[in-house]
Coordinates of C-alpha atoms in Angstrom, one line a residue:
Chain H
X1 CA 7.6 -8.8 18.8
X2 CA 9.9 -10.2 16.5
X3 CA 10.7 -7.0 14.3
X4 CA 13.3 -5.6 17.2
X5 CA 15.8 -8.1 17.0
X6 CA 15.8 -8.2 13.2
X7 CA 16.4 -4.0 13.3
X8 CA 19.0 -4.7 15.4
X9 CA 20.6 -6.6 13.4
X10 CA 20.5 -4.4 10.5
X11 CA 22.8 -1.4 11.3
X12 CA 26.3 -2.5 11.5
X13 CA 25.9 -3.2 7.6
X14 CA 24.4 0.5 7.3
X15 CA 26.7 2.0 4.7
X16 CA 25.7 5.6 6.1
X17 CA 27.4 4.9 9.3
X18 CA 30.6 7.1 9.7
X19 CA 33.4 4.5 10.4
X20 CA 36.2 7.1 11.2
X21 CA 38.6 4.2 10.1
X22 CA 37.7 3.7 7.1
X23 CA 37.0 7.3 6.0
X24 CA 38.9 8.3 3.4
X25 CA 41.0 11.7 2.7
X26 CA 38.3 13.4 0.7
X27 CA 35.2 11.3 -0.8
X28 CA 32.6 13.4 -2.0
X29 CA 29.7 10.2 -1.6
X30 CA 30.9 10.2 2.0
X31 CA 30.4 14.0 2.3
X32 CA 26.9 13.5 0.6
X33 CA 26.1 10.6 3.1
X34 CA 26.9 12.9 6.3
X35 CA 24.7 15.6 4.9
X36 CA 21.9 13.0 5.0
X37 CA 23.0 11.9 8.3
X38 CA 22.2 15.1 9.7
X39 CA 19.2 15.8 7.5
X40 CA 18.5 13.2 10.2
X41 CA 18.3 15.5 13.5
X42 CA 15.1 17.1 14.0
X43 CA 14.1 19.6 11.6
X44 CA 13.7 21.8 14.2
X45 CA 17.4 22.8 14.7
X46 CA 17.6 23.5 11.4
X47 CA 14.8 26.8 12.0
X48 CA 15.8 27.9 14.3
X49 CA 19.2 28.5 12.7
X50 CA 18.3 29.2 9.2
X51 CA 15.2 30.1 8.5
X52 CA 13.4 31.7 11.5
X53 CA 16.2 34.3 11.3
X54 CA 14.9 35.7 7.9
X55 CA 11.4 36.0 9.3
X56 CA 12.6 37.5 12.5
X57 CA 14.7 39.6 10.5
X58 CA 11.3 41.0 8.7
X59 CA 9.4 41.4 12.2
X60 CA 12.5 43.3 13.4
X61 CA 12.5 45.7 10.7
X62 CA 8.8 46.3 10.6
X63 CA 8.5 46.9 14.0
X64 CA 11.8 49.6 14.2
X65 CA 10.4 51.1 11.1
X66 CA 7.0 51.2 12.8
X67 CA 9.1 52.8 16.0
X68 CA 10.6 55.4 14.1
X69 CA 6.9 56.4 12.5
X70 CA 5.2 56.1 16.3
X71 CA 5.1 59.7 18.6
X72 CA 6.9 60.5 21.6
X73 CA 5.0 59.5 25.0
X74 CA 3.9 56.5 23.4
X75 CA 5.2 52.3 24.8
X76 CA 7.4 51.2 22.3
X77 CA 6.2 48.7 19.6
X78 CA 7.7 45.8 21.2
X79 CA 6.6 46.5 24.4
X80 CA 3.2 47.1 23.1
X81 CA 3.2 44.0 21.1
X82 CA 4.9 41.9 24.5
X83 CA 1.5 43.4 26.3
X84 CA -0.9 42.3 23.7
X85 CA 1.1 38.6 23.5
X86 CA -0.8 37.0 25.9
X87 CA -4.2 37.4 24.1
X88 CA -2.4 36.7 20.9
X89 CA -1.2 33.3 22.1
X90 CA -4.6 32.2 23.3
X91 CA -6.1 33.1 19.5
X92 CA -3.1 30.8 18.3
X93 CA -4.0 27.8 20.7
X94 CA -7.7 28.2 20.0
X95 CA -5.9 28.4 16.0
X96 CA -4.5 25.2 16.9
X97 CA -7.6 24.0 18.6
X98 CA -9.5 24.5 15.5
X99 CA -7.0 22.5 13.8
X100 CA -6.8 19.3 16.2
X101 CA -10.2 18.8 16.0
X102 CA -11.2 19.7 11.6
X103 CA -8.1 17.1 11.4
X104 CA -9.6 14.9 13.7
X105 CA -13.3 14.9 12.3
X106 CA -12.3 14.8 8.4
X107 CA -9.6 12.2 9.0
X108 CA -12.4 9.5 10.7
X109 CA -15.1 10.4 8.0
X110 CA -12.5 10.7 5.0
X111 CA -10.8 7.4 5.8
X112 CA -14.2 6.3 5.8
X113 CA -15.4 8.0 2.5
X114 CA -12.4 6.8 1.2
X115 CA -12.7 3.5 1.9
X116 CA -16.2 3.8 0.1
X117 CA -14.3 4.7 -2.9
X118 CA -13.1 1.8 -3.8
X119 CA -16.1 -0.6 -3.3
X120 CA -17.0 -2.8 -5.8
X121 CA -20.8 -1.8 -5.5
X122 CA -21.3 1.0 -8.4
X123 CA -23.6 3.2 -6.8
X124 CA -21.7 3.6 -3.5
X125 CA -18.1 4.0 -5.5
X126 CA -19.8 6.9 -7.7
X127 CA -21.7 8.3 -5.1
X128 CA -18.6 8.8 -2.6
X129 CA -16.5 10.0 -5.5
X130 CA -19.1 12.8 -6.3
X131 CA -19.0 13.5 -2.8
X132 CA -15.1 13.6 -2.5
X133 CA -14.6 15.1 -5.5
X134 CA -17.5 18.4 -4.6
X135 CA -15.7 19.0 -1.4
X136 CA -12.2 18.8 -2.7
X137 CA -13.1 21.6 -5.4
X138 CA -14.7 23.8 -3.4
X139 CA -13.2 27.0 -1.9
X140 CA -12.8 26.3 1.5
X141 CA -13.8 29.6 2.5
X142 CA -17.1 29.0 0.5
X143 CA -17.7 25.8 2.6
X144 CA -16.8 27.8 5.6
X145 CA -19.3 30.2 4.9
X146 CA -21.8 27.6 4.2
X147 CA -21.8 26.0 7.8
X148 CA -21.6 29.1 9.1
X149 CA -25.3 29.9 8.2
X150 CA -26.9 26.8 7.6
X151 CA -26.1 25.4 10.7
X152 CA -28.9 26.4 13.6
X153 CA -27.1 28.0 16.6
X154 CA -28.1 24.8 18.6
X155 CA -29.7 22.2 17.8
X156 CA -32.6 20.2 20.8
X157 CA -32.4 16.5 20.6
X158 CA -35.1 15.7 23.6
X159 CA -35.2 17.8 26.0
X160 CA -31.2 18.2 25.3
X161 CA -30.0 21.5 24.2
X162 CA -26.7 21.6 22.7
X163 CA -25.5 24.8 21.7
X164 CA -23.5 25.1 18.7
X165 CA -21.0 28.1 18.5
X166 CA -19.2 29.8 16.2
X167 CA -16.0 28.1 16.0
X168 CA -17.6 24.1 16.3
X169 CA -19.2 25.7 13.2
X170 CA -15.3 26.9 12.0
X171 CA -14.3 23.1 13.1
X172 CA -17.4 21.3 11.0
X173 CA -16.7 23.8 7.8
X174 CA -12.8 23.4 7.9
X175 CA -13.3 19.2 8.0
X176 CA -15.2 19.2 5.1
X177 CA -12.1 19.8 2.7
X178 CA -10.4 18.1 5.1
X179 CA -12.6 14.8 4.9
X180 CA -12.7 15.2 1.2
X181 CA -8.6 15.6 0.7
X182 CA -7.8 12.7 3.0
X183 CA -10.9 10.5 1.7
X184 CA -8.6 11.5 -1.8
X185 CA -5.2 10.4 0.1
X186 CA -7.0 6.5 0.6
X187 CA -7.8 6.4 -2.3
X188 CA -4.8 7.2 -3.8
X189 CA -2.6 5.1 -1.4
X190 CA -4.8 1.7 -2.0
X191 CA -4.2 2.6 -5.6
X192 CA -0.5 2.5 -5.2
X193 CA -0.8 -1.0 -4.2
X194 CA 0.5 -3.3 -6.5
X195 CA -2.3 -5.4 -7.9
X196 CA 0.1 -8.9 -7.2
X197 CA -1.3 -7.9 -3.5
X198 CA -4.7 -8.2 -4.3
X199 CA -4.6 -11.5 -6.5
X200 CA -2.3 -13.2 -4.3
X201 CA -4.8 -12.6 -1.6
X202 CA -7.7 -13.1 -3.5
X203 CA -6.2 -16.7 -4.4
X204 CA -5.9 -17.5 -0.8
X205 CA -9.4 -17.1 -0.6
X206 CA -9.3 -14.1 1.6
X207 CA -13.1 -12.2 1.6
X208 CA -13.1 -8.6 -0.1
X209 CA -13.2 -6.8 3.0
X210 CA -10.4 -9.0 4.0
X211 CA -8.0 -7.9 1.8
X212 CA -8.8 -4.6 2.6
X213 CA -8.9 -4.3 5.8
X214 CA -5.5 -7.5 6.7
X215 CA -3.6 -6.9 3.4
X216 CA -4.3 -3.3 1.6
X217 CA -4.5 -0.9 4.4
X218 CA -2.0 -1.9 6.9
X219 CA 0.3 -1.0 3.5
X220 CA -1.0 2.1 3.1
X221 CA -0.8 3.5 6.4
X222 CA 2.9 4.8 5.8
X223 CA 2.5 6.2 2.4
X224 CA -0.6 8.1 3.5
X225 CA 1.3 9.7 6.4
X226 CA 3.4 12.0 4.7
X227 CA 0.3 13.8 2.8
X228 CA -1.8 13.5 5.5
X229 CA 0.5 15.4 7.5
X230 CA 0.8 17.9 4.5
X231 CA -2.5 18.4 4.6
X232 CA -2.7 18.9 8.6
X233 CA -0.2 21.9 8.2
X234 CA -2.2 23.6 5.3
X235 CA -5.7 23.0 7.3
X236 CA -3.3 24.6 10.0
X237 CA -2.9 27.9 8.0
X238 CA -6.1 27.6 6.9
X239 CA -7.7 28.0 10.5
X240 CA -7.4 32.2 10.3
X241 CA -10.2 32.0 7.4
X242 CA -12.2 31.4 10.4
X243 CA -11.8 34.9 11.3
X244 CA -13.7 36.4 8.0
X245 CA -16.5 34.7 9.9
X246 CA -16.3 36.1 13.2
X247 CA -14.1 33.4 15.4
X248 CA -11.8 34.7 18.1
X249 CA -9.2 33.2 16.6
X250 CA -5.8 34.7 16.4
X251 CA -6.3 36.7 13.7
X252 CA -9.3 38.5 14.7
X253 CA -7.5 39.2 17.8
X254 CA -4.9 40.8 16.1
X255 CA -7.5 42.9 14.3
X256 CA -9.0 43.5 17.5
X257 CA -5.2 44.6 19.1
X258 CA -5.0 47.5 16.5
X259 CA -8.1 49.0 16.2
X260 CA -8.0 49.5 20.2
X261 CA -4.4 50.8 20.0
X262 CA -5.6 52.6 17.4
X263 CA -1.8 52.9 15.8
X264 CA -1.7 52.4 12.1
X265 CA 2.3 51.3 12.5
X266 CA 1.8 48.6 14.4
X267 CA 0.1 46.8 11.3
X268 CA 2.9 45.0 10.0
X269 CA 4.9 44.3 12.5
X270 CA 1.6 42.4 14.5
X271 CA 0.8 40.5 11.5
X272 CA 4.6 39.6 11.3
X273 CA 4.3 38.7 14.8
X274 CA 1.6 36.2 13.8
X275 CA 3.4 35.0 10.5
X276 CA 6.1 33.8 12.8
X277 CA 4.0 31.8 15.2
X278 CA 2.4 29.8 11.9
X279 CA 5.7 29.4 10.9
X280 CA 7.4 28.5 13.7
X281 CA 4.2 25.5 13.8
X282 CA 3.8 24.4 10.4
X283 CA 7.7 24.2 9.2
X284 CA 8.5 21.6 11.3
X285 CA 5.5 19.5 9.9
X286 CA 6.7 20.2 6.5
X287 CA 10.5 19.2 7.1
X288 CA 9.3 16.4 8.5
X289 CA 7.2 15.2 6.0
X290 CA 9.7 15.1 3.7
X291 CA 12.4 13.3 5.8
X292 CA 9.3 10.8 6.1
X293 CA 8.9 11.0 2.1
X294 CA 12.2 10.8 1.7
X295 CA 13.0 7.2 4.1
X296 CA 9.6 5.7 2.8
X297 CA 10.8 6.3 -0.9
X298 CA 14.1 5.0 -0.1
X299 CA 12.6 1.5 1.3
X300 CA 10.1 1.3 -1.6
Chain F
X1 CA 10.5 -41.0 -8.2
X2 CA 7.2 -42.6 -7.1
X3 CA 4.7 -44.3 -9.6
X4 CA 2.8 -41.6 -11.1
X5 CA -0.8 -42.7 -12.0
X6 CA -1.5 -43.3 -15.5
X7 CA -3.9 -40.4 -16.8
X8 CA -6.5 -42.4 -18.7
X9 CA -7.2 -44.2 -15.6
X10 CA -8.0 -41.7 -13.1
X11 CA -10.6 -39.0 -13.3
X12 CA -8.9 -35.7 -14.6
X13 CA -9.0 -32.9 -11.0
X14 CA -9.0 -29.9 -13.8
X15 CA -10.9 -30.2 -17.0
X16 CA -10.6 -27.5 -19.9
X17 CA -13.3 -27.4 -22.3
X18 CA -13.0 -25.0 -25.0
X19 CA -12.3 -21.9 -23.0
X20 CA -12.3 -18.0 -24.4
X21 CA -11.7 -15.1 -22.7
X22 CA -10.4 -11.7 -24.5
X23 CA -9.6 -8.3 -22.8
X24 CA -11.9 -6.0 -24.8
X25 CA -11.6 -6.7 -28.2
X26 CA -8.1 -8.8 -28.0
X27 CA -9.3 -12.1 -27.7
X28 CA -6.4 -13.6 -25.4
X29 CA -7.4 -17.6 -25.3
X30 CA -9.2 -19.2 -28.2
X31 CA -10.8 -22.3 -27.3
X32 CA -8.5 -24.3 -25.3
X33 CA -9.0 -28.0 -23.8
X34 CA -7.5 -30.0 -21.5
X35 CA -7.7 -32.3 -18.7
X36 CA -5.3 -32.6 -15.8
X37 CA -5.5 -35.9 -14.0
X38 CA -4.8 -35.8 -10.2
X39 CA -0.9 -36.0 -9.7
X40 CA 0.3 -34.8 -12.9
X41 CA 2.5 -32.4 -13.8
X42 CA 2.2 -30.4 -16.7
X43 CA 3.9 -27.4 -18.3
X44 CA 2.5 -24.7 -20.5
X45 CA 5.3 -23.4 -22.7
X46 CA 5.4 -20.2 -25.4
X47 CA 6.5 -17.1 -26.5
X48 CA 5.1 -14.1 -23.9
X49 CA 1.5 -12.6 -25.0
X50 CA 0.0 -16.2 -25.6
X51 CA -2.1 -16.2 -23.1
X52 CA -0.4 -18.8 -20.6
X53 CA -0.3 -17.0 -17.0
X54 CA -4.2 -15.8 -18.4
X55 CA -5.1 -19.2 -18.7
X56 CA -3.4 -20.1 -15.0
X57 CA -5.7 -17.1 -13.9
X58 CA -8.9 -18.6 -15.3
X59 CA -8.3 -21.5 -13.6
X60 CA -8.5 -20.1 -10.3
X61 CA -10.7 -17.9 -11.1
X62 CA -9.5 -14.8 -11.0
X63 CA -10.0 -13.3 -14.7
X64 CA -13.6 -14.3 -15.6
X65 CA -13.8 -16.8 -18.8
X66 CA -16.1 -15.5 -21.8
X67 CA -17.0 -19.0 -22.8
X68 CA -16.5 -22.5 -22.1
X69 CA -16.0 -24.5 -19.2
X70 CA -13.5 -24.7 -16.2
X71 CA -14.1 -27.8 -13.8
X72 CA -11.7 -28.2 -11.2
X73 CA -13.0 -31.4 -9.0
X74 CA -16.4 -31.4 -10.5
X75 CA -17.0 -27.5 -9.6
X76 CA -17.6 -25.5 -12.5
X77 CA -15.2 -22.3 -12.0
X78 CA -17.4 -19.5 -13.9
X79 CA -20.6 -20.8 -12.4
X80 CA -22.3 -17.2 -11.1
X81 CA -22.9 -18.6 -7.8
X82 CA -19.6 -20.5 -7.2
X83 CA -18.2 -20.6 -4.1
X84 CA -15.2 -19.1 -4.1
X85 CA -13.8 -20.3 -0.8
X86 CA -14.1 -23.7 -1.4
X87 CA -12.3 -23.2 -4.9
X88 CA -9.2 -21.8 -3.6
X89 CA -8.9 -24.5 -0.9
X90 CA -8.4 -26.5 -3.7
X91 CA -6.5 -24.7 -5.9
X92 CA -2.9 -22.7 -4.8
X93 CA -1.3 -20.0 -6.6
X94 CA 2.3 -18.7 -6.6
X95 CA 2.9 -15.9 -9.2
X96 CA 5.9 -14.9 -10.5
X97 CA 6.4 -11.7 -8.7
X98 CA 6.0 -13.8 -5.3
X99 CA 3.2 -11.0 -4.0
X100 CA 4.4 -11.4 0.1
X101 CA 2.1 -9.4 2.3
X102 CA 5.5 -6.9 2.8
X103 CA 4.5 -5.9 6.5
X104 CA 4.2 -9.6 7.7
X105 CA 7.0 -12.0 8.9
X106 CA 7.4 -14.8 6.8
X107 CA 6.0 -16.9 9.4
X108 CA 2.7 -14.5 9.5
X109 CA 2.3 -14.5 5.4
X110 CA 2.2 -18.6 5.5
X111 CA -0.1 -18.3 9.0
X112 CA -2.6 -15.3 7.5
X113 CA -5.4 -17.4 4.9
X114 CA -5.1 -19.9 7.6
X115 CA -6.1 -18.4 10.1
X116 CA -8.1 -15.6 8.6
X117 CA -10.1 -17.7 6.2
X118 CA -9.9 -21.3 7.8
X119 CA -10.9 -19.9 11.1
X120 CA -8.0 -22.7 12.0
X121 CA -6.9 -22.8 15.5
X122 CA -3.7 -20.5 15.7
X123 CA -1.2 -22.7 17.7
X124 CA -1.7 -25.4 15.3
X125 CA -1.3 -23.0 12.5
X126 CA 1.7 -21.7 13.4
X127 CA 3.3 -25.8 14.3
X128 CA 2.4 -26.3 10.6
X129 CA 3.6 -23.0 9.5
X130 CA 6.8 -23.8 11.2
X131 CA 6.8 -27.4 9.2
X132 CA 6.5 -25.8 5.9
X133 CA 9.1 -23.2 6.1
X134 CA 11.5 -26.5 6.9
X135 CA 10.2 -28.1 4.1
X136 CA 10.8 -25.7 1.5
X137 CA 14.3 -25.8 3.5
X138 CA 14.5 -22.0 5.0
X139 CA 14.2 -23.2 8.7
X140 CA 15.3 -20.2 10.7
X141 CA 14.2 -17.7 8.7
X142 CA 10.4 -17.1 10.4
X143 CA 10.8 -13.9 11.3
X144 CA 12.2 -12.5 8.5
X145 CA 10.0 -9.8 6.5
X146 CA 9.9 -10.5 3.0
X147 CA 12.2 -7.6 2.1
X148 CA 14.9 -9.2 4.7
X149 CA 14.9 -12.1 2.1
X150 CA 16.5 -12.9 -1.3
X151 CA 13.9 -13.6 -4.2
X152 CA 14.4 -17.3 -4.2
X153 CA 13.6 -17.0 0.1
X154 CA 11.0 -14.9 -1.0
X155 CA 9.3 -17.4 -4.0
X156 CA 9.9 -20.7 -1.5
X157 CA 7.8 -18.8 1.4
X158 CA 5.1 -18.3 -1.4
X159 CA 4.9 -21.8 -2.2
X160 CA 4.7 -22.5 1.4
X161 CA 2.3 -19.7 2.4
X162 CA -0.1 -21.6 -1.0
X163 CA 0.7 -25.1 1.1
X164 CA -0.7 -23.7 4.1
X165 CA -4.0 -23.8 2.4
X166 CA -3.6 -27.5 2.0
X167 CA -4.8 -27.3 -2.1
X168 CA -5.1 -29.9 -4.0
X169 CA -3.8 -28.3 -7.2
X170 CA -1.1 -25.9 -7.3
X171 CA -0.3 -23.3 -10.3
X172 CA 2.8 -22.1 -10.9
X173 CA 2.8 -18.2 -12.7
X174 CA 6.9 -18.4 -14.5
X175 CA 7.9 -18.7 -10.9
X176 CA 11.8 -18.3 -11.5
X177 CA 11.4 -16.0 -13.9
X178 CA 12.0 -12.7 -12.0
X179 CA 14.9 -14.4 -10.1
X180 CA 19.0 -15.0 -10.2
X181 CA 20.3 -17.5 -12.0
X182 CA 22.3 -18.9 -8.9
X183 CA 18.1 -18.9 -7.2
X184 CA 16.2 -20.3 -9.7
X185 CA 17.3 -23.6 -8.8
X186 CA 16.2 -23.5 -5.1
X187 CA 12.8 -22.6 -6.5
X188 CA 12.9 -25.5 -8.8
X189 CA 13.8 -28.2 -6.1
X190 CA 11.0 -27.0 -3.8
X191 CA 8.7 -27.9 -6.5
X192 CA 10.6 -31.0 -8.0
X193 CA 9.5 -32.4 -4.2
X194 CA 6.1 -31.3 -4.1
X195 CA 5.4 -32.8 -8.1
X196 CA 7.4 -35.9 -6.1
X197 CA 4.7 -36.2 -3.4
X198 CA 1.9 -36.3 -5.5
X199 CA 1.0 -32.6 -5.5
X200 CA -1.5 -32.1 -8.9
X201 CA 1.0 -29.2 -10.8
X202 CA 0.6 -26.8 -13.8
X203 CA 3.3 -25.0 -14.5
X204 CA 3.8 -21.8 -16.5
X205 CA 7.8 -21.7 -17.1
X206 CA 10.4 -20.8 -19.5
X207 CA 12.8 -23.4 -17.8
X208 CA 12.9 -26.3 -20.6
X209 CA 15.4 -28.4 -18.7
X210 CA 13.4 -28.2 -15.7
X211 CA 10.3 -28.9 -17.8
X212 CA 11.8 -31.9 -19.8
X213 CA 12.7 -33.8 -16.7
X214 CA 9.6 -33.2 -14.8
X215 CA 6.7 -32.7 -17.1
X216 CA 3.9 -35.4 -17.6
X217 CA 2.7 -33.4 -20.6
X218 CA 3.8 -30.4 -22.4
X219 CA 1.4 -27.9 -24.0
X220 CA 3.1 -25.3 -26.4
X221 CA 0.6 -22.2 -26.4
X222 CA 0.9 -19.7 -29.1
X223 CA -1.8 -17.2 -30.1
X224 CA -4.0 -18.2 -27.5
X225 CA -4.2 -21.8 -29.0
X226 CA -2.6 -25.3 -28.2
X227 CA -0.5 -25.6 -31.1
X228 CA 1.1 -28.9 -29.8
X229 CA 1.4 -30.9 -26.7
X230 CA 2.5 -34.6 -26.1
X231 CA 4.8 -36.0 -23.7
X232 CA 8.5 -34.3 -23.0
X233 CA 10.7 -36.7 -24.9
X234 CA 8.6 -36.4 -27.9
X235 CA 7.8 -32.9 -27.7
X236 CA 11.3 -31.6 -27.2
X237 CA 12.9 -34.2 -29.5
X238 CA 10.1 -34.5 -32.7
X239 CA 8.1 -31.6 -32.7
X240 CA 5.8 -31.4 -35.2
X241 CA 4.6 -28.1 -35.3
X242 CA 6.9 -25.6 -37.1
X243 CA 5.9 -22.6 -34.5
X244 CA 6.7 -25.5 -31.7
X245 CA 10.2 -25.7 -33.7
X246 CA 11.2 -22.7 -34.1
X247 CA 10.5 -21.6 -30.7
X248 CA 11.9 -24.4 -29.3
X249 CA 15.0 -23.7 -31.3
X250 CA 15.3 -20.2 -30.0
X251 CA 14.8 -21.1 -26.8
X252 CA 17.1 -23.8 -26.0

């Protein structure tokens, strides 16, 4: 309520503000300081004009090389591809889907875990390390595997049957890591608290779980941002291992796409199709983690 | 200046009795003793590594003592079933590197413990709150967050956020000495009026003139012992021990 006004205040003495007045002739800090200015803008400008193009560039080749391999009589590989995008997007939301909700699930229960990391009480500390520490070394593909056949296909609780599909399966396997890495992110952001925090709280008299939960987190939150949102765009690329186990996800689509059009050259330029899409997601994420990195390291 | 009571006569609010504590195998303090009667002001001078902010720590208990006893108004600090709470009612902190909760207005870091741990009623909190940040003279600046303020702001909301707590004792960790020259002064008056009013003080400082003037007793710690202690005027003017002297001549 009372942060506002004091923002406000702030920005006329912002040195990064362009004052055309007082620019002078040539300054190379000023140059520097408009290139951060417009590392400002949303990173998505910047894809579109820069980046995307290379990967395009790569798709376009693929597919006229794949056009010049193809037989007479047959669509053209764009068109076929522009028939087959419609099922390819729905693979890429249910990509997505898969995504939302591992993030969702190993966020709640690694927060907790990691909260449990740094209890004073021996056994719980060790035991919630072990437990971080197994799932952050495992191969996620092992752990997918794992919850793909250990889990029953439903499970009855009463007379309730609750079916349990492949890809809720994908979701619980993928959050494992997930849970693991951001139980790992707590822990490392309480640890970058300086300790003055916790003894000037602790001499106010303010309980254990106190500190914790009035003083330490609400510190953290910001630096855990950035590498939880890291993490969120490798989980993100990480969703197609879902289709070694048999998940419609975009990638067995795209599997699916070729065998029944049965054309050999239309491998790369589908899979390039799909590179882009995953690109086109997860590069924004990762630009924008770093602006994020880059203005919490600035006020730190 | 008011009367200050006469130590022999009144019962002493913290009592040292031969206290050790070591960090592994570097024994930090080595037996140390004193009593603080209620009022005074004492300082705890000596070269860095002797074990003075350790000592401070003890005090409130938050390094754990080997052996030896800590009693600060009859409680014994290291007991294993102290209560904590009721300890650090009594005793206030401010550390050298101030330690402001940095996502709370300087208004919410003095209104936090009591609220939080008091379970005090807020609106009367925050009228007191509002008193305190007069009386350590930065009236105006409420809603400030700590990194909106200078480190002399910053070490005078620390004092007031420990007076919120209404302690008894308060322990000062080389308060002025991460700070600017042209701040440490500000520091030093806040806490020239709360020795003034009474307020029980020990103070870890390198600032001799500040020490000299108001000090009821000055301990000179080196090695993790007292080497020598006696009132200001004598200590500064006749020391006795040759580590007193040449510190003292190095230092002023």
């Amino acid at each position: 309520m009372f942060r506002p006004r004091n923002k406000r205040q702030i920005p006329p003495l912002n040195p990064k503000h362009r004052l055309a007045v007082l620019l002078p002739a040539c300054n190379d800090e000023l140059h520097a300081s408009a290139a951060e200015l417009n590392s400002d803008q949303p990173p998505v400008r910047r894809i579109r004009s820069v980046h995307l193009l290379g990967l395009i560039l790569v798709f376009g080749v693929s597919a006229f090389a794949a056009e010049t391999q193809s037989g007479a009589g047959q669509p053209s590989i764009p068109k076929t591809i522009l028939i087959w995008t419609p099922l390819l997007l729905k693979g890429f939301g249910f990509n997505i889907l898969i995504s939302f909700m591992s993030m969702a699930i190993g966020t709640v229960i690694g927060a907790g875990l990691g909260v449990l990391q740094i209890s004073l009480l021996p056994p719980i500390r060790l035991s919630s390390r072990v437990l971080t520490q197994f799932f952050r070394n495992s191969p996620w593909l092992v752990l997918l595997f794992y919850c793909m056949f250990m889990l029953p296909f439903e499970i009855t609780i009463g007379g309730l049957r609750i079916p349990f599909p492949d890809w809720i399966k994908a979701v619980i396997g993928l959050s494992l890591p997930v849970m693991a890495n951001v139980s790992e992110i707590v822990r490392g952001a309480v640890n970058s608290i300086p300790s003055g925090q916790w003894e000037a709280s602790e001499s106010l008299a303010f309980t254990r779980r106190q500190q914790i939960w009035l003083i330490i987190l609400p510190q953290c939150y910001k630096r855990m941002l950035p590498p939880w949102m890291n993490l969120y765009a490798i989980l993100t690329m990480a969703t197609v291992l879902a289709s070694i186990v048999g998940v419609e996800e975009v990638m067995t689509l795209a599997g699916q796409v070729l065998a029944a059009d049965g054309r050999p050259e239309l491998l790369v330029p589908i899979y390039s199709f799909v590179l882009v899409w995953f690109f086109v997601y997860c590069y924004p994420i990762a630009r924008w983690t770093i602006r994020l990195e880059r203005k919490f390291a600035v006020k730190s | 200046m008011p009367e200050k009571p006469d130590k022999s006569e009144t019962d002493p609010i913290v009592c040292l009795a031969d206290v050790n504590q070591s960090f592994g195998d570097t024994q930090v303090i080595k037996g140390i003793s004193f009593d603080v009667a209620k009022g005074e002001v004492i300082c705890i001078i000596g070269p860095s590594g002797s074990g003075k902010s350790t000592l401070l720590r003890c005090i409130n208990g938050l390094i754990e003592i080997d052996s030896g006893s800590i009693k600060v108004k009859d409680m014994e600090v290291h007991a294993p079933h102290l209560d904590k709470l009721e300890l650090r009612k009594i005793v206030g902190m401010v550390f050298q590197q101030y330690n402001l909760f940095p996502h709370k207005t300087a208004l919410q870091n003095i209104m936090m413990a009591p609220i939080h741990v008091l379970r005090q009623d807020a609106a009367e909190v925050k009228e007191r709150a509002y008193q305190l940040m007069k009386k350590v003279r930065l009236g105006g600046k409420e809603d400030f967050y700590p990194g909106e303020l200078s480190g002399g702001q910053q070490q005078r909301v620390a004092i007031a956020r420990s007076l919120a707590m209404n302690p008894e004792v308060m322990l000062f960790d080389e308060v002025t000495a991460a700070l600017d020259p042209e701040t440490v002064k500000e520091v030093l008056v806040t806490i020239r009026d709360l020795a003034e009013e009474g307020m029980t003080c020990l103070l870890v400082t390198h600032e001799m003139g500040f020490a000299r003037e108001l000090a009821d007793h000055m301990y000179f710690t080196d090695n993790g012992v007292i080497v020598e202690h006696g009132p200001p005027r004598k200590f500064f003017e006749a020391p006795e021990d040759p580590r007193t002297k040449e510190f003292l001549s190095q230092i002023l």
